[in-house]
mmCIF file of C-alpha atoms in Angstrom:
data_model
loop_
_atom_site.group_PDB
_atom_site.id
_atom_site.type_symbol
_atom_site.label_atom_id
_atom_site.label_comp_id
_atom_site.label_asym_id
_atom_site.label_seq_id
_atom_site.Cartn_x
_atom_site.Cartn_y
_atom_site.Cartn_z
ATOM 1 C CA UNK A 6 57.582 131.563 126.847
ATOM 2 C CA UNK A 7 54.551 134.075 127.516
ATOM 3 C CA UNK A 8 50.873 131.870 127.978
ATOM 4 C CA UNK A 9 48.816 134.696 127.502
ATOM 5 C CA UNK A 10 45.367 134.101 126.076
ATOM 6 C CA UNK A 11 46.536 130.120 126.032
ATOM 7 C CA UNK A 12 49.517 130.769 123.690
ATOM 8 C CA UNK A 13 51.159 127.747 125.480
ATOM 9 C CA UNK A 14 48.574 125.415 124.654
ATOM 10 C CA UNK A 15 48.825 123.668 127.762
ATOM 11 C CA UNK A 16 45.554 124.594 129.058
ATOM 12 C CA UNK A 17 46.695 127.910 131.285
ATOM 13 C CA UNK A 18 47.582 131.571 131.217
ATOM 14 C CA UNK A 19 50.968 130.970 132.818
ATOM 15 C CA UNK A 20 54.513 132.059 131.745
ATOM 16 C CA UNK A 21 57.019 129.455 131.580
ATOM 17 C CA UNK A 22 60.797 129.398 131.490
ATOM 18 C CA UNK A 23 60.777 125.436 130.256
ATOM 19 C CA UNK A 24 59.141 123.488 127.614
ATOM 20 C CA UNK A 25 55.728 122.145 128.314
ATOM 21 C CA UNK A 26 53.372 119.643 126.507
ATOM 22 C CA UNK A 27 50.483 121.103 124.158
ATOM 23 C CA UNK A 28 47.579 119.453 126.018
ATOM 24 C CA UNK A 29 45.508 116.847 123.721
ATOM 25 C CA UNK A 30 48.581 117.176 120.755
ATOM 26 C CA UNK A 31 50.317 114.349 120.123
ATOM 27 C CA UNK A 32 49.886 113.689 116.442
ATOM 28 C CA UNK A 33 51.204 117.266 115.290
ATOM 29 C CA UNK A 34 52.924 117.143 111.841
ATOM 30 C CA UNK A 35 53.322 120.793 111.034
ATOM 31 C CA UNK A 36 53.309 124.268 112.880
ATOM 32 C CA UNK A 37 53.091 127.665 112.676
ATOM 33 C CA UNK A 38 53.299 130.243 115.236
ATOM 34 C CA UNK A 39 53.122 133.845 116.276
ATOM 35 C CA UNK A 40 53.407 136.016 119.233
ATOM 36 C CA UNK A 41 49.775 134.970 120.535
ATOM 37 C CA UNK A 42 48.579 131.897 119.016
ATOM 38 C CA UNK A 43 49.771 128.883 117.306
ATOM 39 C CA UNK A 44 48.391 126.455 114.948
ATOM 40 C CA UNK A 45 49.429 122.686 113.731
ATOM 41 C CA UNK A 46 48.249 120.521 111.594
ATOM 42 C CA UNK A 47 47.473 116.899 113.188
ATOM 43 C CA UNK A 48 48.068 113.464 111.100
ATOM 44 C CA UNK A 49 45.651 113.269 108.441
ATOM 45 C CA UNK A 50 45.598 116.962 107.890
ATOM 46 C CA UNK A 51 43.352 118.331 110.704
ATOM 47 C CA UNK A 52 44.121 122.028 111.525
ATOM 48 C CA UNK A 53 43.835 123.222 115.108
ATOM 49 C CA UNK A 54 44.742 126.204 116.965
ATOM 50 C CA UNK A 55 45.134 127.872 120.258
ATOM 51 C CA UNK A 56 45.547 131.138 121.504
ATOM 52 C CA UNK A 57 44.264 134.495 120.838
ATOM 53 C CA UNK A 58 40.776 134.591 120.324
ATOM 54 C CA UNK A 59 40.657 136.573 117.207
ATOM 55 C CA UNK A 60 43.237 134.180 115.416
ATOM 56 C CA UNK A 61 42.093 130.707 116.515
ATOM 57 C CA UNK A 62 39.773 130.494 114.054
ATOM 58 C CA UNK A 63 36.977 129.429 116.090
ATOM 59 C CA UNK A 64 35.039 132.852 116.738
ATOM 60 C CA UNK A 65 34.532 132.388 120.359
ATOM 61 C CA UNK A 66 37.296 133.372 121.918
ATOM 62 C CA UNK A 67 40.610 132.629 123.708
ATOM 63 C CA UNK A 68 41.355 128.868 123.419
ATOM 64 C CA UNK A 69 44.248 127.596 126.088
ATOM 65 C CA UNK A 70 44.446 124.185 124.616
ATOM 66 C CA UNK A 71 44.007 123.197 120.482
ATOM 67 C CA UNK A 72 40.654 123.835 118.988
ATOM 68 C CA UNK A 73 39.466 122.951 115.310
ATOM 69 C CA UNK A 74 38.908 126.227 113.260
ATOM 70 C CA UNK A 75 35.264 126.818 112.083
ATOM 71 C CA UNK A 76 34.300 125.155 108.983
ATOM 72 C CA UNK A 77 38.318 124.413 107.879
ATOM 73 C CA UNK A 78 38.435 120.856 106.837
ATOM 74 C CA UNK A 79 41.807 119.095 105.914
ATOM 75 C CA UNK A 80 44.865 121.371 105.311
ATOM 76 C CA UNK A 81 48.038 120.994 103.472
ATOM 77 C CA UNK A 82 49.912 123.620 105.108
ATOM 78 C CA UNK A 83 49.108 126.295 107.902
ATOM 79 C CA UNK A 84 51.268 129.115 109.153
ATOM 80 C CA UNK A 85 50.296 131.958 112.238
ATOM 81 C CA UNK A 86 50.825 135.644 111.603
ATOM 82 C CA UNK A 87 50.372 138.735 113.851
ATOM 83 C CA UNK A 88 46.893 138.222 114.973
ATOM 84 C CA UNK A 89 45.573 136.213 111.356
ATOM 85 C CA UNK A 90 46.327 132.843 110.425
ATOM 86 C CA UNK A 91 46.075 131.256 106.816
ATOM 87 C CA UNK A 92 46.100 127.613 105.801
ATOM 88 C CA UNK A 93 46.313 125.726 102.567
ATOM 89 C CA UNK A 94 43.524 123.089 101.598
ATOM 90 C CA UNK A 95 44.263 119.792 99.483
ATOM 91 C CA UNK A 96 43.402 121.723 96.528
ATOM 92 C CA UNK A 97 45.921 124.564 97.312
ATOM 93 C CA UNK A 98 42.786 127.070 98.056
ATOM 94 C CA UNK A 99 43.911 129.779 100.181
ATOM 95 C CA UNK A 100 41.849 130.286 104.112
ATOM 96 C CA UNK A 101 42.396 132.833 106.228
ATOM 97 C CA UNK A 102 41.086 134.087 109.779
ATOM 98 C CA UNK A 103 41.582 136.731 112.111
ATOM 99 C CA UNK A 104 42.679 140.437 112.000
ATOM 100 C CA UNK A 105 42.253 141.984 108.761
ATOM 101 C CA UNK A 106 43.414 145.459 108.456
ATOM 102 C CA UNK A 107 45.814 145.585 105.868
ATOM 103 C CA UNK A 108 44.327 143.078 103.788
ATOM 104 C CA UNK A 109 46.245 140.098 105.093
ATOM 105 C CA UNK A 110 42.778 137.571 104.700
ATOM 106 C CA UNK A 111 43.228 137.904 100.946
ATOM 107 C CA UNK A 112 39.519 138.629 100.461
ATOM 108 C CA UNK A 113 39.864 141.755 98.745
ATOM 109 C CA UNK A 114 38.663 144.120 101.769
ATOM 110 C CA UNK A 115 39.277 144.799 104.938
ATOM 111 C CA UNK A 116 36.601 142.842 106.771
ATOM 112 C CA UNK A 117 37.662 140.650 109.565
ATOM 113 C CA UNK A 118 36.655 137.242 110.212
ATOM 114 C CA UNK A 119 37.093 135.341 113.264
ATOM 115 C CA UNK A 120 36.456 131.605 111.393
ATOM 116 C CA UNK A 121 38.272 130.680 108.501
ATOM 117 C CA UNK A 122 36.953 132.304 104.958
ATOM 118 C CA UNK A 123 38.259 130.941 101.591
ATOM 119 C CA UNK A 124 40.177 133.525 99.575
ATOM 120 C CA UNK A 125 38.702 135.217 96.523
ATOM 121 C CA UNK A 126 42.303 134.241 94.887
ATOM 122 C CA UNK A 127 41.808 131.055 92.922
ATOM 123 C CA UNK A 128 45.414 129.901 91.516
ATOM 124 C CA UNK A 129 46.275 126.887 93.448
ATOM 125 C CA UNK A 130 49.332 127.273 95.893
ATOM 126 C CA UNK A 131 51.890 124.917 97.332
ATOM 127 C CA UNK A 132 53.836 126.796 100.216
ATOM 128 C CA UNK A 133 52.466 129.316 102.674
ATOM 129 C CA UNK A 134 54.289 131.831 104.860
ATOM 130 C CA UNK A 135 52.543 134.810 106.931
ATOM 131 C CA UNK A 136 54.132 137.522 108.677
ATOM 132 C CA UNK A 137 52.993 140.074 111.147
ATOM 133 C CA UNK A 138 50.624 141.812 108.909
ATOM 134 C CA UNK A 139 51.533 140.453 105.671
ATOM 135 C CA UNK A 140 51.564 136.714 103.752
ATOM 136 C CA UNK A 141 53.694 135.474 100.521
ATOM 137 C CA UNK A 142 52.579 131.827 98.832
ATOM 138 C CA UNK A 143 54.129 130.048 96.142
ATOM 139 C CA UNK A 144 51.830 128.964 93.432
ATOM 140 C CA UNK A 145 52.023 124.979 92.089
ATOM 141 C CA UNK A 146 53.877 126.971 89.149
ATOM 142 C CA UNK A 147 56.692 128.292 91.276
ATOM 143 C CA UNK A 148 55.171 131.685 91.100
ATOM 144 C CA UNK A 149 55.125 133.983 94.190
ATOM 145 C CA UNK A 150 52.509 135.914 95.435
ATOM 146 C CA UNK A 151 52.578 138.280 98.235
ATOM 147 C CA UNK A 152 49.578 140.160 100.235
ATOM 148 C CA UNK A 153 48.443 142.336 103.484
ATOM 149 C CA UNK A 154 50.293 145.391 105.139
ATOM 150 C CA UNK A 155 53.142 146.987 102.655
ATOM 151 C CA UNK A 156 53.918 150.186 103.897
ATOM 152 C CA UNK A 157 57.870 148.808 104.345
ATOM 153 C CA UNK A 158 57.100 147.314 100.617
ATOM 154 C CA UNK A 159 57.349 143.576 102.461
ATOM 155 C CA UNK A 160 54.256 142.525 99.518
ATOM 156 C CA UNK A 161 57.472 143.162 97.068
ATOM 157 C CA UNK A 162 55.571 144.820 94.086
ATOM 158 C CA UNK A 163 57.618 147.972 94.300
ATOM 159 C CA UNK A 164 54.952 150.159 96.041
ATOM 160 C CA UNK A 165 54.090 150.611 99.808
ATOM 161 C CA UNK A 166 50.597 150.205 99.110
ATOM 162 C CA UNK A 167 48.946 147.508 101.229
ATOM 163 C CA UNK A 168 47.188 144.613 99.099
ATOM 164 C CA UNK A 169 43.604 142.880 99.578
ATOM 165 C CA UNK A 170 44.607 140.566 97.129
ATOM 166 C CA UNK A 171 47.724 138.381 96.213
ATOM 167 C CA UNK A 172 49.814 140.020 93.709
ATOM 168 C CA UNK A 173 52.467 138.105 91.746
ATOM 169 C CA UNK A 174 56.284 139.396 93.188
ATOM 170 C CA UNK A 175 58.550 139.887 89.976
ATOM 171 C CA UNK A 176 61.952 140.365 90.478
#
């Protein structure tokens, strides 16, 4: 695939037509990838990301090999969206970082954060999935929540208004 911005994690920015090993990552237990960055959870719950600087969580620029997002401890879930990433910590609290033009960081604003920031949403979450500019999660009580870009109704709340915080999806 495309190695632009270090997206392949092999220490280069080259394009490859065959699989390659991610440098220094031999204990990944979960994975989430996007068009320009990837995140993984290592044994013990430790998150790492590589690729595009605004989404790898370090706040320092592109990473051609796995790096730990700044200030983020152990996580149970992680996913990489379009220029942003989100994770759930061990108590189900939502943390996101990267571009936030549509509220995809779930912090009640469109303020971008290049390092992980805890969401203002406090309901414990169990599962997580990110898209191009939106994300969804399932609460520990099985309630579905979504937030972020909603111009095409992707948040599922019956509107086309962006949501800066998670909203419950009601069928």
